[in-house]
Coordinates of C-alpha atoms and ligand atoms in Angstrom, one line a residue:
X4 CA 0.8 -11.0 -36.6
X5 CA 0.0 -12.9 -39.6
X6 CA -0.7 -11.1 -43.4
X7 CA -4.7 -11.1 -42.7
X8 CA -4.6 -9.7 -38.7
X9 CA -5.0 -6.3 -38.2
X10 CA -2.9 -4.4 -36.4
X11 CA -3.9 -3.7 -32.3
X12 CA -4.5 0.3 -32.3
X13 CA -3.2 2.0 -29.5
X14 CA -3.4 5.3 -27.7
X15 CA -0.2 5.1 -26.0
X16 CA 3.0 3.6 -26.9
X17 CA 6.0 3.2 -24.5
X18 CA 9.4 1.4 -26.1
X19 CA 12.4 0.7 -26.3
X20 CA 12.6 0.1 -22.6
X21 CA 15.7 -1.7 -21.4
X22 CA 13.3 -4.3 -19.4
X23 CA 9.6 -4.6 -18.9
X24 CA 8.8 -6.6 -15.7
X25 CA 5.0 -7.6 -16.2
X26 CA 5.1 -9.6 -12.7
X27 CA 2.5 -11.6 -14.0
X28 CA 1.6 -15.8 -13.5
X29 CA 3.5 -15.8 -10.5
X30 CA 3.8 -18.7 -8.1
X31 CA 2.4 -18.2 -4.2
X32 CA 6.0 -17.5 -2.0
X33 CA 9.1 -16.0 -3.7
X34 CA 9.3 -14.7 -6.8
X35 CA 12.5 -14.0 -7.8
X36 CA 13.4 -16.6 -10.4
X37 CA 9.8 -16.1 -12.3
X38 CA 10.0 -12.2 -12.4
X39 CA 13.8 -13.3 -14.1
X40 CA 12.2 -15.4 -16.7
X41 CA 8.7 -13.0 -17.0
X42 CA 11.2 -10.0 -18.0
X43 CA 11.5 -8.2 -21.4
X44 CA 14.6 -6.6 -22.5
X45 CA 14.4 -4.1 -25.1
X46 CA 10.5 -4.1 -24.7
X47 CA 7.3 -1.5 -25.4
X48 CA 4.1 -1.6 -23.9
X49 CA 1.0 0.1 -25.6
X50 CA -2.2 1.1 -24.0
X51 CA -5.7 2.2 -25.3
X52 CA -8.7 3.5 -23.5
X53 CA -6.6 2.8 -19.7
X54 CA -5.8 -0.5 -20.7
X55 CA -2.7 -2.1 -21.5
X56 CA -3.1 -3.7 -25.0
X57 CA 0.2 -4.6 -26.0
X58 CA 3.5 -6.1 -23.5
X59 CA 6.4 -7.7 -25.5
X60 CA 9.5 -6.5 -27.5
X61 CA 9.9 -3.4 -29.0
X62 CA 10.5 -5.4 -32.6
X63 CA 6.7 -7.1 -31.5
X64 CA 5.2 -3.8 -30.5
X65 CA 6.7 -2.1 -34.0
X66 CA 4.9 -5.1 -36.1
X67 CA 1.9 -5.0 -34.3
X68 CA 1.0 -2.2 -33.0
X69 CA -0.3 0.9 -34.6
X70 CA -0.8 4.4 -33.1
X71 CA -4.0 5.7 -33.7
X72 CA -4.2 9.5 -34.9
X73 CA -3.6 11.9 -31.9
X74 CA -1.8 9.4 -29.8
X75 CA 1.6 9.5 -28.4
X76 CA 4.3 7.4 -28.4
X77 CA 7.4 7.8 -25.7
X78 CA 10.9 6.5 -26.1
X79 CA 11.8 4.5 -23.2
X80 CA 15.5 3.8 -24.1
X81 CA 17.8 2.8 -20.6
X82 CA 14.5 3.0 -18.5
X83 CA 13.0 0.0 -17.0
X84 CA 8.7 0.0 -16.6
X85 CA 7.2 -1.5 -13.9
X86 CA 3.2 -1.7 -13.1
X87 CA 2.2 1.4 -11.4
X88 CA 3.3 0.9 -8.0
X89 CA 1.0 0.0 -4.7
X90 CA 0.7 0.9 -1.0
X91 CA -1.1 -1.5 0.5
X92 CA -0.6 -0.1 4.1
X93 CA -0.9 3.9 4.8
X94 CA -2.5 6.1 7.5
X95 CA -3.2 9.0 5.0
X96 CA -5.4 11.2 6.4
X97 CA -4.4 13.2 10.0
X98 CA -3.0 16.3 10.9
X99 CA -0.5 17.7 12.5
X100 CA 3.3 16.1 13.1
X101 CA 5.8 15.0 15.8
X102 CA 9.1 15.6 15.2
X103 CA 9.5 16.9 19.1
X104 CA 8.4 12.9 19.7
X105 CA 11.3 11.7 17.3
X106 CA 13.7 13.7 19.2
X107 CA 12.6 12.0 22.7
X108 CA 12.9 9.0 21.1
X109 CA 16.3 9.5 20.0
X110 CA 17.2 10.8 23.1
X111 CA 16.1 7.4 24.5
X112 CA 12.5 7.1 25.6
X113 CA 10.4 4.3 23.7
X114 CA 7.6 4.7 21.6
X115 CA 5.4 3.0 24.3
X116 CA 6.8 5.2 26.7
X117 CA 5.5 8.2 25.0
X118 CA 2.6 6.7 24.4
X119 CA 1.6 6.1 27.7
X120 CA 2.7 9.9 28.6
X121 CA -0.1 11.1 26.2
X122 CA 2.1 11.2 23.3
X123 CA 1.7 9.0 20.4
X124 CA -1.0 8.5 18.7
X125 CA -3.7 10.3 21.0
X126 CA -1.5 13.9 19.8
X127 CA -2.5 12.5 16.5
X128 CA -5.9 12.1 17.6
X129 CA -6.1 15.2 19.1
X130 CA -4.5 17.2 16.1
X131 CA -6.9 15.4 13.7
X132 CA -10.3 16.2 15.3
X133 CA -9.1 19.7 15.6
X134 CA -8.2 20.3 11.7
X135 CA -10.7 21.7 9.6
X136 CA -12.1 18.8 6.4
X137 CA -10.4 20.7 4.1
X138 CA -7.5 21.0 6.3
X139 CA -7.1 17.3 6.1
X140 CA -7.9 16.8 1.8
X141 CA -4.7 18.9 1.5
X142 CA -2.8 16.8 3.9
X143 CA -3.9 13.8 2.0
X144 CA -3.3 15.7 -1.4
X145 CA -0.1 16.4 -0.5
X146 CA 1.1 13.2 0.3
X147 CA -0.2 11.7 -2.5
X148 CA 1.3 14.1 -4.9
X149 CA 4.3 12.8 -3.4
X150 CA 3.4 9.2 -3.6
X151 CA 2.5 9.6 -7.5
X152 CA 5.8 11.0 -7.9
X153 CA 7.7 8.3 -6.5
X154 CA 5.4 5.8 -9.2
X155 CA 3.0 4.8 -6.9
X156 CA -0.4 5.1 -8.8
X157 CA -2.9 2.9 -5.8
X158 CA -2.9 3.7 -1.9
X159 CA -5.0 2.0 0.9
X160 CA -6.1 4.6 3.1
X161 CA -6.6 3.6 6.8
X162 CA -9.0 5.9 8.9
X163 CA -8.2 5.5 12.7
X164 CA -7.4 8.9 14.2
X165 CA -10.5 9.8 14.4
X166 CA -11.8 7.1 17.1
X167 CA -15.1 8.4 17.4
X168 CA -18.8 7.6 14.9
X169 CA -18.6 11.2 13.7
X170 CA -14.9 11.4 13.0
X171 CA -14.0 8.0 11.8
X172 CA -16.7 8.8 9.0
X173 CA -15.8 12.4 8.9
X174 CA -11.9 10.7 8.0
X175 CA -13.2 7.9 5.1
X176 CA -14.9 10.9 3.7
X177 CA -12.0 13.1 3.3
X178 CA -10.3 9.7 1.6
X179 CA -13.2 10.1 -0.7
X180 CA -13.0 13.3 -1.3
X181 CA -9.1 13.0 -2.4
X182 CA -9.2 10.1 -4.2
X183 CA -12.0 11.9 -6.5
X184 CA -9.8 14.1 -9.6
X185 CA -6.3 12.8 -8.3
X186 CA -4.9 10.5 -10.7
X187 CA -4.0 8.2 -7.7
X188 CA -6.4 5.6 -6.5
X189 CA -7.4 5.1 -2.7
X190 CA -8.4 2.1 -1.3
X191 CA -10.5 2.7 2.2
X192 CA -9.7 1.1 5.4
X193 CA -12.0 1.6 8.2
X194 CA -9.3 1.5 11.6
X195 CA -11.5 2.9 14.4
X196 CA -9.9 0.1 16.1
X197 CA -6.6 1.7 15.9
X198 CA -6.8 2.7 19.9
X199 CA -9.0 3.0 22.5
X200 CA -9.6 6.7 22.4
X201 CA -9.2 8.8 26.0
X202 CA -13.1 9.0 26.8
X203 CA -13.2 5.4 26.8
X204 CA -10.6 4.6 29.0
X205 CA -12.2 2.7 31.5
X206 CA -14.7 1.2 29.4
X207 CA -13.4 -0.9 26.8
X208 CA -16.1 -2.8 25.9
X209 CA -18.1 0.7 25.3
X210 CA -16.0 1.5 22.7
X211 CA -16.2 -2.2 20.8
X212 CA -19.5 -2.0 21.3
X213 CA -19.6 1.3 19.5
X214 CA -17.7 0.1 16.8
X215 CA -19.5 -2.9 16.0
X216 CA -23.1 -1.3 16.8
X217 CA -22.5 2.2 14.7
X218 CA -19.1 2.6 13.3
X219 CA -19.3 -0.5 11.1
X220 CA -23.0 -0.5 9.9
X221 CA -22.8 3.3 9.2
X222 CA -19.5 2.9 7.0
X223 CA -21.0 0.1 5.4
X224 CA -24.4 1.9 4.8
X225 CA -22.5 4.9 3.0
X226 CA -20.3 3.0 1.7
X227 CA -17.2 4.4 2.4
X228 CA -14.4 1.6 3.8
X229 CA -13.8 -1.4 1.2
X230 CA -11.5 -3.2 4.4
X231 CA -11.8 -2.7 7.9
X232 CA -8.8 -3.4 10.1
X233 CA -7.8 -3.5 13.9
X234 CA -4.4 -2.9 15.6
X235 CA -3.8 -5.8 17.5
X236 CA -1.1 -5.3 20.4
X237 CA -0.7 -4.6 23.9
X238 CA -2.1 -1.4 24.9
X239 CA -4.3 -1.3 21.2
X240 CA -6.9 -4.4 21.2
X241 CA -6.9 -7.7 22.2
X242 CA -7.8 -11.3 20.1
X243 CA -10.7 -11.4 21.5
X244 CA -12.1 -7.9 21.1
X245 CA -10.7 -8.2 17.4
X246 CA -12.4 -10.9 16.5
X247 CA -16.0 -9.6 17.2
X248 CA -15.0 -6.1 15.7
X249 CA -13.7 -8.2 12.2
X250 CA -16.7 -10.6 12.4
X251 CA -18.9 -7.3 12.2
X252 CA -17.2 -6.3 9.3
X253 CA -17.2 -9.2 7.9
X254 CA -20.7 -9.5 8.0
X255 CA -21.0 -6.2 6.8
X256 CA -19.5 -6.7 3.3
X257 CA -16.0 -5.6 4.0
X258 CA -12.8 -7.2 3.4
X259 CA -10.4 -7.9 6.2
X260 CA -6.5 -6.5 7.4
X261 CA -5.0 -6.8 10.4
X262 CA -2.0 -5.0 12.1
X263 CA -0.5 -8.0 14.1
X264 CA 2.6 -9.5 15.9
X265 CA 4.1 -6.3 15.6
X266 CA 6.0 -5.4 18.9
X267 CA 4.9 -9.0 20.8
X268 CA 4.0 -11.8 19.3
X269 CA 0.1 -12.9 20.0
X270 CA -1.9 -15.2 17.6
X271 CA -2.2 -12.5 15.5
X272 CA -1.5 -14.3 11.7
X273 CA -3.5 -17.2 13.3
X274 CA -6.5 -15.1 13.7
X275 CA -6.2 -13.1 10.1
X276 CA -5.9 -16.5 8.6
X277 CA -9.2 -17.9 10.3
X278 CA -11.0 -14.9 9.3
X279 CA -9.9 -15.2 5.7
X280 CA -8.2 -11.7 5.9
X281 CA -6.9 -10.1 2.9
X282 CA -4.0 -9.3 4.8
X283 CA -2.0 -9.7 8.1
X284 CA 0.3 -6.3 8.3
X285 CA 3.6 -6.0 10.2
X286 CA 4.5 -9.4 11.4
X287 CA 8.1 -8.8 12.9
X288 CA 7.3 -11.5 15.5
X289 CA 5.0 -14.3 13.5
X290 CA 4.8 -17.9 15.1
X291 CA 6.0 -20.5 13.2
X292 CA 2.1 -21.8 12.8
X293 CA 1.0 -18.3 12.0
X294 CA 3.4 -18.7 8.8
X295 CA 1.6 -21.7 7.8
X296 CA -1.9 -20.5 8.6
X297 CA -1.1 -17.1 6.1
X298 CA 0.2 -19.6 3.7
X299 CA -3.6 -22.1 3.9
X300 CA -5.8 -19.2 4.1
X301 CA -3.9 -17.1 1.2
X302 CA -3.6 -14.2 3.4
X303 CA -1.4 -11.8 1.9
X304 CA 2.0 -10.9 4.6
X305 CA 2.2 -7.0 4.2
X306 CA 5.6 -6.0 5.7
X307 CA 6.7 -3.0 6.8
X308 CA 10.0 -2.5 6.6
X309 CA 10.8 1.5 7.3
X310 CA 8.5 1.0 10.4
X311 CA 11.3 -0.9 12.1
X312 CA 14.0 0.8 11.2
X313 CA 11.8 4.3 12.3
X314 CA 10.9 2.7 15.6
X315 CA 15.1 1.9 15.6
X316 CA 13.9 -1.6 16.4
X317 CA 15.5 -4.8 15.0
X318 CA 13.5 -7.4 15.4
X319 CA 13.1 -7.9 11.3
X320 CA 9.8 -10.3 10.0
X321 CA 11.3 -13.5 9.4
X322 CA 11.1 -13.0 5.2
X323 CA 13.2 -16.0 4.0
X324 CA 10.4 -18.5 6.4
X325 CA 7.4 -16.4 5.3
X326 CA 8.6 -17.0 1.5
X327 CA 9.1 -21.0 2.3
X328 CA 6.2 -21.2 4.1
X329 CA 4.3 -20.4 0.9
X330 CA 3.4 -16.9 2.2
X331 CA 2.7 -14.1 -0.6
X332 CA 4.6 -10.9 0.5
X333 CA 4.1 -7.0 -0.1
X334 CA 5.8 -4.5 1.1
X335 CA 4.4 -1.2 2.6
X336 CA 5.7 2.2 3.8
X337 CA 2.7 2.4 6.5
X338 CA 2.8 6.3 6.1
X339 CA 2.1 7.5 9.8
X340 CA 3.1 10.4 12.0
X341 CA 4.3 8.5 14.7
X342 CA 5.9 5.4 13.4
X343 CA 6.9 5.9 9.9
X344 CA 6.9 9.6 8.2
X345 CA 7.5 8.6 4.9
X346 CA 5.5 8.2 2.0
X347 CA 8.6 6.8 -0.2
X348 CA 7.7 3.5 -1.4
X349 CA 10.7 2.3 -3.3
X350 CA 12.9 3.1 0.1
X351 CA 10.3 1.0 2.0
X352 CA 11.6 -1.9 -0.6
X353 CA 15.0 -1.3 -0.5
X354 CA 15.0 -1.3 3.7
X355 CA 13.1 -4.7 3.3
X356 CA 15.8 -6.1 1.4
X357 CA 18.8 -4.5 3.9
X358 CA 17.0 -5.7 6.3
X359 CA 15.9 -9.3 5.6
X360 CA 17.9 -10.1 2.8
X361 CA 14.7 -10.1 0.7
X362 CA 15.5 -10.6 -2.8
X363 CA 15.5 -7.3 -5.1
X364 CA 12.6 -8.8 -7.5
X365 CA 10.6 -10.4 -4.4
X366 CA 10.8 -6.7 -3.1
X367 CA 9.4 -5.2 -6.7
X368 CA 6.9 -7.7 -6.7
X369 CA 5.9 -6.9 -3.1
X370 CA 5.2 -3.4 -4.2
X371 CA 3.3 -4.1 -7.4
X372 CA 1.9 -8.0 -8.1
X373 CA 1.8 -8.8 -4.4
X374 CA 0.6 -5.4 -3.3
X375 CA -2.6 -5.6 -5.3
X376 CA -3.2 -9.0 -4.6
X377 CA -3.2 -7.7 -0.7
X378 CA -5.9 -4.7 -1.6
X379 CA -7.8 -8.0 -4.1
X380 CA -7.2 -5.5 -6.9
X381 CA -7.3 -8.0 -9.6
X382 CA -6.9 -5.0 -12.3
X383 CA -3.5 -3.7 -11.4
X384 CA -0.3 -4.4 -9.7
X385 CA 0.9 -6.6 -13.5
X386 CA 1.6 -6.0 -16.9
X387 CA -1.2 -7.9 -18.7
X388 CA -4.0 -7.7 -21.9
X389 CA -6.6 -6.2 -20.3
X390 CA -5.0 -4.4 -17.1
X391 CA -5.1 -1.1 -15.8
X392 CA -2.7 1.0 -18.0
X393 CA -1.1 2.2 -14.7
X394 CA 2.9 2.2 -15.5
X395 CA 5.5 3.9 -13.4
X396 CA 8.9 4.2 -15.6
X397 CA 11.8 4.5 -14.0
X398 CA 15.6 5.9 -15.3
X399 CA 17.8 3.2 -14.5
X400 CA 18.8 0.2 -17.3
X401 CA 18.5 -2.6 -14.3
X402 CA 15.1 -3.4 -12.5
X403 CA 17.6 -3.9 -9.2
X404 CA 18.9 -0.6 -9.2
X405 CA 15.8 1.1 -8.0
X406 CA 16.5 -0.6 -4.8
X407 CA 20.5 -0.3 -4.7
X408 CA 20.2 3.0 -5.4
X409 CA 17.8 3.9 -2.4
X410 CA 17.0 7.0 -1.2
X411 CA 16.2 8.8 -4.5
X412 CA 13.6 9.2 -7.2
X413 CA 14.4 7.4 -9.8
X414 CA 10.6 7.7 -11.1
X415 CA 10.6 9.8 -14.2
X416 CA 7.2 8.9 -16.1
X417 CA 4.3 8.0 -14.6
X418 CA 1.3 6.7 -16.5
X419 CA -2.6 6.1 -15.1
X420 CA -5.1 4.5 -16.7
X421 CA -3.5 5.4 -20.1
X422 CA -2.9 8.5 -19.0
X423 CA 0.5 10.6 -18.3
X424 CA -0.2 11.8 -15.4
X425 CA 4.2 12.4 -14.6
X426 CA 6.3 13.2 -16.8
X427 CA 10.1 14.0 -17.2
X428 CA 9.5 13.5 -13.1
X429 CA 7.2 16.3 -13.4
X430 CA 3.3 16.3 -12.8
X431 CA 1.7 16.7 -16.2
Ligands
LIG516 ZN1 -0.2 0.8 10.3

């Protein structure tokens, strides 16, 4: 700041922070080397009015920035901020749980097996259409208390236990409801094509039909789903049925994710990419050409790395060829029942770099920069002038030890649009 300038006024000051990591300009595959050379040591960041003002060194922030009268300034010293972390992949609202299912499955039986014995997700299903609306807000509310402890400040939200008109609505208005007064932000996902629900056994195209005829126009018209997706798989839907359900869509204003190559691998990325989807989610068993479709169309990988090691399979997304292939790649804990009970986000990252060997700043930038570019949230997910003041601070002096140290919270201060919203690792 020159003699003349006046000085940027700010609301909120954080500093002294071991390392700021603003994830910002980064380059489309990995990462690693530009988060290196984007971090701050010994760095501040000040906010005003839920946007981030100031990002540079604490000397900078001291010459430049001044605290306006009433605001609040935190010491950040041996603590590393991060943007306010993002799930780009969660089925938040359902009821009801299945541990007895985890305990077949340990004892042997596969999750397909269960499935097809009436397990799986139709007990979801079943337990969700029975549970009261208010029932299901505090099942959402609780989980993303815990989410917003663990620095997570944006979810997706994916309907798709509902699998009828009436409930799949019923479902992206409960998101709604709990993402209004919670300091953490939902992003709607229409799913209805999650699985063909029981009183459509026999008549697939009845249900499709149903989705693309009703579902679709009546989310759109109330606007309540910002993405639709569709589980892609054997025994969920096919390519083809996809296709005309995500054209709909499509056509209906929405944004496009799609769960794919998961347990076999079938075109899925191939068909994401030619539909311009925001994302292409799971991916353990992407083609070589699917890669390199993701990579043309800028459709965002999301990986799910607790899924797999949940479902005790090991059949890991291929990260390192993703990453060459010029693939972006976030990382999502896919919070489900049946699949992955977990709404730890940080662990989702550190199992992504056990797994794969991912890199520990590919596997921050997966759950922040990356994340956000999956949801298109051009806002968040980086440290920049003009950004969403969402910051998650966390106690450790090295960015790397958030993921070395897994298992834990090591989120002590959490901050949303300007706002404390966590503090001391307690809700403010
Ligand atoms: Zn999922």
């Amino acid at each position: 700041m020159t003699r003349d300038e006046q000085p940027i006024q700010a609301d909120l000051i954080l500093t002294g922070a071991s390392q700021v990591v603003p994830f910002s300009d980064l380059p489309h595959g990995a990462v690693g080397e530009a988060v290196a050379e984007g971090t701050v040591r010994d760095g501040a960041v000040a906010c005003r009015d839920g946007r981030i003002v100031f990002v540079g060194t604490a000397a900078a922030c001291r010459r430049e920035v001044e605290l306006k009268d009433g605001g609040e300034e935190m010491d950040c010293a041996g603590q590393v901020i991060l943007p306010g972390l993002i799930d780009a992949h969660t089925h938040l609202p359902f009821a009801g749980e299945r541990a007895a299912e985890f305990r077949l499955r340990l004892a042997g039986k596969s999750y397909e097996e269960i499935a097809a014995a009436g397990g799986g997700i139709l007990a979801t299903v079943s337990a969700t259409r029975a549970a009261t609306d208010d029932e299901l807000l505090i099942g959402c509310r609780t989980r993303m208390d815990r989410m917003l402890a663990f620095g997570v400040t944006t979810a997706e939200a994916k309907s798709g236990y509902g699998l009828s008109r009436d409930q799949e609505l019923r479902l992206l208005r409960v998101v709604a409801r709990a993402h209004d007064g919670h300091p953490l932000d939902l992003v709607p996902t229409l799913l209805a094509a999650h699985v063909l629900p029981p009183e459509f056994k026999d008549r697939r195209d009845a249900y499709v039909d149903l989705i693309i005829r009703e579902i679709i126009p009546a989310a759109a018209r109330e606007k309540l789903a910002r993405f639709c997706d569709v589980f892609i798989e054997d025994g969920a839907f096919n390519a083809a049925e996809a296709r005309a359900i995500l054209m709909a869509a499509r056509g209906a204003g929405m944004g496009l994710r799609v769960h794919v190559d998961q347990l076999t691998a079938g075109g899925g990325a191939e068909l994401a990419a030619e539909l311009g989807a925001a994302s292409a989610d799971h991916l353990e068993h992407v083609s070589r050409e699917g890669m390199r479709a993701l990579a043309a169309a800028g459709t965002v990988a999301v990986l799910l790395p607790a899924v797999d090691l949940f479902l005790r399979k090991t059949a890991y997304p291929p990260v390192a060829a993703l990453l060459a292939a010029g693939v972006d790649v976030a990382l999502a804990t896919d919070c489900n029942p049946g699949s992955c009970m977990t709404e730890n986000l940080p662990l989702a990252a550190s199992l992504a770099c056990l797994t794969t060997g991912l890199d520990t700043d590919d596997a921050l930038a997966g759950i922040t920069a990356r994340a956000a570019r999956s949801l298109r949230l051009e806002d968040r997910g980086t440290l920049e002038l003009g950004s969403a003041a969402d910051l998650a601070v966390f106690a450790v002096a090295d960015r790397a030890a958030i993921l070395y140290h897994f298992g834990i919270n090591h989120c002590r201060t959490v901050v949303k649009n300007g706002k404390l919203v966590v503090r001391d690792g307690i809700p403010d």
